[in-house]
């Protein structure tokens, strides 16, 4: 091993952090370490590097082509940012049969980076961001503040009490609304023998709908077979449109063929008239002679 990741130049370290975030990874169980690790293929790292801003002129470092990308990745491998992996055959018994499967294991004796399907195992992790530290500190302060609640002024304790009571009532209202929706749906469904789906606030549990949209969509009534009728209507409209298009194209082609036929007929008539005129002129010349 030539060195460690900490010994990389600052600009190279920025590229390494970029690759750690952008290169596609897969979680795989690795032999020898008995745990899941994040792996990537060598060709994916080269493709990510060549598609990044570091492949543009003026970047530092400037990765101008695939050869430069391979050299850069080899430097990262030498500094221990990741190491090479290999497939090994693992045999295990399944009933009376012995099955062999391929598993990934560290290839710590091979320090050559390759631009192919070979897997490499990340050992480098990006440092904790400043935002994470700030949020963690705020969380700890909040926990300490709650623990010291008996020391708060009475006015602050009253505000927290009212807020917590209001939150509990809000949760209770949502639970009651969910129960009411389910009961009404079941009653209508059984009364119509499964022909009607009746929902109050149908988008209440829709993850794609916003808060306002989920609370303002009133009722949803769907009868069995209604969607099939709509699909049939759409199919018939599409078929009618395609038939109309085919008819128009057939009419256009027919008109074009008629034009070509008329042009050919006119050309033949002109050629015949010109030939007759030439024959008459020849006979006239013979008579004059």
Short mmCIF file of C-alpha atoms in Angstrom, two decimals:
data_model
loop_
_atom_site.label_atom_id
_atom_site.label_comp_id
_atom_site.label_asym_id
_atom_site.label_seq_id
_atom_site.Cartn_x
_atom_site.Cartn_y
_atom_site.Cartn_z
CA UNK A 1 0.00 0.00 0.00
CA UNK A 2 1.57 3.28 -1.10
CA UNK A 3 -0.25 5.49 1.37
CA UNK A 4 -3.54 6.37 3.06
CA UNK A 5 -6.54 8.37 1.93
CA UNK A 6 -5.64 11.16 4.35
CA UNK A 7 -2.38 11.68 2.42
CA UNK A 8 -4.17 12.58 -0.82
CA UNK A 9 -3.98 16.12 -2.14
CA UNK A 10 -6.98 18.30 -1.24
CA UNK A 11 -8.18 18.45 -4.87
CA UNK A 12 -7.91 14.67 -5.24
CA UNK A 13 -9.78 14.23 -1.96
CA UNK A 14 -12.67 16.29 -3.35
CA UNK A 15 -12.86 14.00 -6.39
CA UNK A 16 -12.84 10.98 -4.07
CA UNK A 17 -15.75 12.43 -2.08
CA UNK A 18 -17.61 13.09 -5.33
CA UNK A 19 -17.10 9.50 -6.50
CA UNK A 20 -18.17 8.12 -3.10
CA UNK A 21 -21.52 9.88 -3.50
CA UNK A 22 -22.11 9.35 -7.24
CA UNK A 23 -20.79 5.91 -8.20
CA UNK A 24 -23.62 3.30 -8.13
CA UNK A 25 -23.12 0.80 -5.32
CA UNK A 26 -24.59 -2.54 -4.32
CA UNK A 27 -24.81 -3.99 -0.83
CA UNK A 28 -23.26 -7.45 -0.84
CA UNK A 29 -22.42 -10.00 1.81
CA UNK A 30 -18.66 -10.46 1.78
CA UNK A 31 -16.84 -13.59 2.80
CA UNK A 32 -14.22 -13.29 5.50
CA UNK A 33 -15.78 -10.21 7.11
CA UNK A 34 -19.26 -11.76 7.59
CA UNK A 35 -21.08 -8.51 6.93
CA UNK A 36 -22.62 -6.48 4.15
CA UNK A 37 -20.40 -3.97 2.38
CA UNK A 38 -20.90 -1.46 -0.42
CA UNK A 39 -19.39 -2.60 -3.71
CA UNK A 40 -19.09 -0.99 -7.13
CA UNK A 41 -17.85 -2.05 -10.55
CA UNK A 42 -14.68 -0.58 -11.99
CA UNK A 43 -16.33 0.47 -15.25
CA UNK A 44 -19.02 2.41 -13.33
CA UNK A 45 -16.39 4.49 -11.57
CA UNK A 46 -14.65 5.30 -14.87
CA UNK A 47 -17.97 6.27 -16.49
CA UNK A 48 -18.91 8.47 -13.53
CA UNK A 49 -15.53 10.16 -13.55
CA UNK A 50 -15.56 10.86 -17.31
CA UNK A 51 -19.11 12.28 -17.06
CA UNK A 52 -18.25 14.60 -14.17
CA UNK A 53 -17.09 18.21 -14.11
CA UNK A 54 -13.54 16.98 -13.57
CA UNK A 55 -13.47 15.80 -17.20
CA UNK A 56 -13.99 19.39 -18.38
CA UNK A 57 -11.03 21.63 -19.30
CA UNK A 58 -9.97 23.87 -16.45
CA UNK A 59 -10.90 21.41 -13.70
CA UNK A 60 -8.41 20.48 -11.00
CA UNK A 61 -7.47 17.72 -11.34
CA UNK A 62 -8.31 17.47 -15.04
CA UNK A 63 -9.28 13.95 -16.15
CA UNK A 64 -8.87 14.32 -19.89
CA UNK A 65 -9.52 10.75 -21.07
CA UNK A 66 -9.97 7.15 -20.03
CA UNK A 67 -6.24 6.61 -19.52
CA UNK A 68 -6.08 9.52 -17.06
CA UNK A 69 -9.20 8.20 -15.30
CA UNK A 70 -7.59 4.76 -14.91
CA UNK A 71 -4.43 6.33 -13.50
CA UNK A 72 -6.44 8.40 -11.01
CA UNK A 73 -8.47 5.38 -9.85
CA UNK A 74 -5.24 3.41 -9.49
CA UNK A 75 -3.92 6.13 -7.15
CA UNK A 76 -7.12 5.88 -5.07
CA UNK A 77 -6.72 2.10 -4.90
CA UNK A 78 -3.10 2.44 -3.81
CA UNK A 79 -4.15 4.83 -1.02
CA UNK A 80 -6.67 2.37 0.37
CA UNK A 81 -9.87 4.21 -0.57
CA UNK A 82 -11.21 0.88 -1.76
CA UNK A 83 -9.80 -2.54 -2.50
CA UNK A 84 -10.37 -5.16 -5.11
CA UNK A 85 -12.79 -8.07 -4.69
CA UNK A 86 -13.05 -11.47 -6.32
CA UNK A 87 -15.57 -14.27 -6.65
CA UNK A 88 -14.97 -17.49 -4.74
CA UNK A 89 -16.92 -20.75 -4.90
CA UNK A 90 -18.70 -21.62 -1.66
CA UNK A 91 -20.24 -25.06 -1.26
CA UNK A 92 -23.08 -25.73 1.16
CA UNK A 93 -25.54 -28.56 1.68
CA UNK A 94 -29.20 -28.18 0.77
CA UNK A 95 -31.00 -31.32 1.78
CA UNK A 96 -29.14 -34.24 0.22
CA UNK A 97 -27.52 -32.11 -2.47
CA UNK A 98 -24.41 -29.99 -2.34
CA UNK A 99 -24.83 -26.63 -4.03
CA UNK A 100 -22.01 -24.31 -5.06
CA UNK A 101 -22.54 -20.57 -5.19
CA UNK A 102 -20.24 -17.69 -6.01
CA UNK A 103 -19.62 -15.20 -3.22
CA UNK A 104 -17.55 -12.03 -3.10
CA UNK A 105 -14.39 -12.03 -1.04
CA UNK A 106 -11.59 -9.45 -0.62
CA UNK A 107 -8.75 -9.78 -3.11
CA UNK A 108 -6.16 -8.07 -0.94
CA UNK A 109 -3.20 -9.40 -2.97
CA UNK A 110 -4.27 -7.66 -6.18
CA UNK A 111 -3.73 -3.90 -6.39
CA UNK A 112 -4.59 -3.33 -10.05
CA UNK A 113 -7.62 -1.21 -11.00
CA UNK A 114 -9.47 -2.47 -14.06
CA UNK A 115 -12.16 -0.89 -16.21
CA UNK A 116 -14.46 -3.92 -16.41
CA UNK A 117 -17.06 -5.85 -14.43
CA UNK A 118 -14.70 -6.41 -11.49
CA UNK A 119 -16.11 -5.43 -8.10
CA UNK A 120 -14.31 -3.13 -5.68
CA UNK A 121 -15.21 -2.65 -2.02
CA UNK A 122 -15.42 0.82 -0.51
CA UNK A 123 -13.37 1.39 2.62
CA UNK A 124 -13.57 5.20 2.49
CA UNK A 125 -16.58 7.00 3.93
CA UNK A 126 -17.29 10.69 3.49
CA UNK A 127 -16.80 12.80 6.62
CA UNK A 128 -19.85 13.88 8.60
CA UNK A 129 -21.27 17.11 7.19
CA UNK A 130 -21.60 20.31 9.21
CA UNK A 131 -25.39 20.20 8.88
CA UNK A 132 -25.47 16.76 10.51
CA UNK A 133 -23.43 18.05 13.44
CA UNK A 134 -25.74 21.06 13.84
CA UNK A 135 -28.90 18.95 13.73
CA UNK A 136 -27.42 16.47 16.20
CA UNK A 137 -26.54 19.30 18.58
CA UNK A 138 -30.04 20.76 18.34
CA UNK A 139 -31.51 17.33 19.07
CA UNK A 140 -29.39 16.98 22.21
CA UNK A 141 -30.39 20.47 23.36
CA UNK A 142 -34.04 19.57 22.85
CA UNK A 143 -33.65 16.39 24.92
CA UNK A 144 -31.99 18.32 27.77
CA UNK A 145 -34.69 21.00 27.60
CA UNK A 146 -37.43 18.39 27.96
CA UNK A 147 -35.59 16.74 30.86
CA UNK A 148 -35.46 20.10 32.66
CA UNK A 149 -39.17 20.81 32.10
CA UNK A 150 -39.97 20.89 35.88
CA UNK A 151 -37.70 23.95 36.10
CA UNK A 152 -39.55 25.85 33.39
CA UNK A 153 -41.75 28.85 34.21
CA UNK A 154 -45.42 27.99 34.69
CA UNK A 155 -46.44 29.92 31.55
CA UNK A 156 -44.11 27.82 29.34
CA UNK A 157 -45.36 24.60 30.94
CA UNK A 158 -48.96 25.67 30.22
CA UNK A 159 -48.16 26.33 26.55
CA UNK A 160 -46.53 22.91 26.20
CA UNK A 161 -49.46 21.26 27.95
CA UNK A 162 -52.01 22.88 25.64
CA UNK A 163 -49.91 22.04 22.55
CA UNK A 164 -49.53 18.38 23.56
CA UNK A 165 -53.26 18.11 24.33
CA UNK A 166 -54.11 19.61 20.94
CA UNK A 167 -51.75 17.20 19.23
CA UNK A 168 -53.34 14.22 20.97
CA UNK A 169 -56.83 15.40 19.95
CA UNK A 170 -55.63 15.79 16.35
CA UNK A 171 -54.28 12.24 16.32
CA UNK A 172 -57.53 10.96 17.84
CA UNK A 173 -59.56 12.75 15.12
CA UNK A 174 -57.49 11.15 12.37
CA UNK A 175 -57.86 7.69 13.92
CA UNK A 176 -61.64 8.17 14.24
CA UNK A 177 -61.82 9.38 10.64
CA UNK A 178 -59.95 6.30 9.42
CA UNK A 179 -62.32 4.03 11.32
CA UNK A 180 -65.37 5.89 9.96
CA UNK A 181 -64.07 5.58 6.39
CA UNK A 182 -63.49 1.85 6.77
CA UNK A 183 -66.92 1.21 8.37
CA UNK A 184 -68.82 3.19 5.71
CA UNK A 185 -66.91 1.48 2.91
CA UNK A 186 -67.71 -1.95 4.35
CA UNK A 187 -71.41 -1.14 4.84
CA UNK A 188 -71.86 0.20 1.28
CA UNK A 189 -69.81 -2.62 -0.21
CA UNK A 190 -71.92 -5.29 1.50
CA UNK A 191 -75.20 -3.50 0.75
CA UNK A 192 -74.42 -3.37 -2.98
CA UNK A 193 -72.99 -6.92 -3.04
CA UNK A 194 -69.54 -5.68 -3.97
CA UNK A 195 -70.67 -3.49 -6.86
CA UNK A 196 -69.87 -0.08 -5.31
CA UNK A 197 -66.68 1.30 -3.75
CA UNK A 198 -67.57 4.26 -1.56
CA UNK A 199 -64.83 6.30 0.12
CA UNK A 200 -64.84 9.47 2.21
CA UNK A 201 -61.70 11.53 1.57
CA UNK A 202 -60.28 9.00 -0.93
CA UNK A 203 -56.86 10.67 -1.05
CA UNK A 204 -56.35 10.77 2.71
CA UNK A 205 -53.72 8.01 2.59
CA UNK A 206 -52.28 8.94 -0.82
CA UNK A 207 -48.55 9.65 -0.46
CA UNK A 208 -48.51 11.65 -3.70
CA UNK A 209 -51.28 14.04 -2.59
CA UNK A 210 -50.53 17.12 -0.52
CA UNK A 211 -52.11 17.88 2.85
CA UNK A 212 -54.70 20.27 1.43
CA UNK A 213 -55.58 17.99 -1.49
CA UNK A 214 -55.99 14.93 0.75
CA UNK A 215 -58.37 16.81 3.06
CA UNK A 216 -60.47 18.57 0.40
CA UNK A 217 -61.26 15.62 -1.89
CA UNK A 218 -64.74 14.81 -0.59
CA UNK A 219 -66.21 11.56 -1.91
CA UNK A 220 -65.31 8.81 -4.34
CA UNK A 221 -67.95 6.46 -5.76
CA UNK A 222 -66.92 3.78 -8.23
CA UNK A 223 -69.20 1.07 -9.59
CA UNK A 224 -67.93 -2.32 -10.65
CA UNK A 225 -67.28 -2.48 -14.40
CA UNK A 226 -67.12 1.30 -14.79
CA UNK A 227 -63.38 1.24 -15.48
CA UNK A 228 -63.85 -1.55 -18.06
CA UNK A 229 -66.44 0.54 -19.90
CA UNK A 230 -64.08 3.52 -19.95
CA UNK A 231 -61.26 1.34 -21.27
CA UNK A 232 -63.51 -0.04 -24.02
CA UNK A 233 -64.62 3.47 -24.96
CA UNK A 234 -60.99 4.63 -25.18
CA UNK A 235 -60.08 1.60 -27.29
CA UNK A 236 -63.00 2.19 -29.66
CA UNK A 237 -62.04 5.86 -30.04
CA UNK A 238 -58.44 4.90 -30.74
CA UNK A 239 -59.57 2.29 -33.29
CA UNK A 240 -61.87 4.81 -35.00
CA UNK A 241 -59.06 7.34 -35.19
CA UNK A 242 -56.65 4.76 -36.64
CA UNK A 243 -59.27 3.67 -39.22
CA UNK A 244 -59.84 7.29 -40.22
CA UNK A 245 -56.10 7.83 -40.59
CA UNK A 246 -55.79 4.69 -42.71
CA UNK A 247 -58.71 5.79 -44.89
CA UNK A 248 -57.18 9.23 -45.40
CA UNK A 249 -53.82 7.67 -46.28
CA UNK A 250 -55.55 5.27 -48.72
CA UNK A 251 -57.39 8.16 -50.37
CA UNK A 252 -54.16 10.12 -50.68
CA UNK A 253 -52.34 7.17 -52.20
CA UNK A 254 -55.23 6.57 -54.64
CA UNK A 255 -55.20 10.19 -55.73
CA UNK A 256 -51.45 10.03 -56.21
CA UNK A 257 -51.80 6.87 -58.34
CA UNK A 258 -54.51 8.54 -60.45
CA UNK A 259 -52.25 11.54 -61.00
CA UNK A 260 -49.41 9.25 -62.05
CA UNK A 261 -51.72 7.29 -64.41
CA UNK A 262 -53.08 10.46 -65.97
CA UNK A 263 -49.57 11.81 -66.42
CA UNK A 264 -48.45 8.57 -68.07
CA UNK A 265 -51.48 8.57 -70.40
CA UNK A 266 -50.91 12.18 -71.39
CA UNK A 267 -47.24 11.48 -72.04
CA UNK A 268 -48.12 8.50 -74.25
CA UNK A 269 -50.69 10.55 -76.17
CA UNK A 270 -48.18 13.36 -76.70
CA UNK A 271 -45.57 10.89 -77.90
CA UNK A 272 -48.09 9.30 -80.33
CA UNK A 273 -49.15 12.66 -81.74
CA UNK A 274 -45.52 13.69 -82.17
CA UNK A 275 -44.81 10.39 -84.00
CA UNK A 276 -47.83 10.88 -86.33
CA UNK A 277 -46.73 14.43 -87.10
CA UNK A 278 -43.24 13.23 -87.90
CA UNK A 279 -44.63 10.56 -90.25
CA UNK A 280 -46.78 13.14 -92.05
CA UNK A 281 -43.79 15.41 -92.47
CA UNK A 282 -41.76 12.51 -93.92
CA UNK A 283 -44.47 11.64 -96.46
CA UNK A 284 -44.75 15.28 -97.48
CA UNK A 285 -41.03 15.48 -98.12
CA UNK A 286 -41.14 12.34 -100.29
CA UNK A 287 -43.98 13.77 -102.40
CA UNK A 288 -42.13 17.02 -102.94
CA UNK A 289 -39.08 15.13 -104.09
#
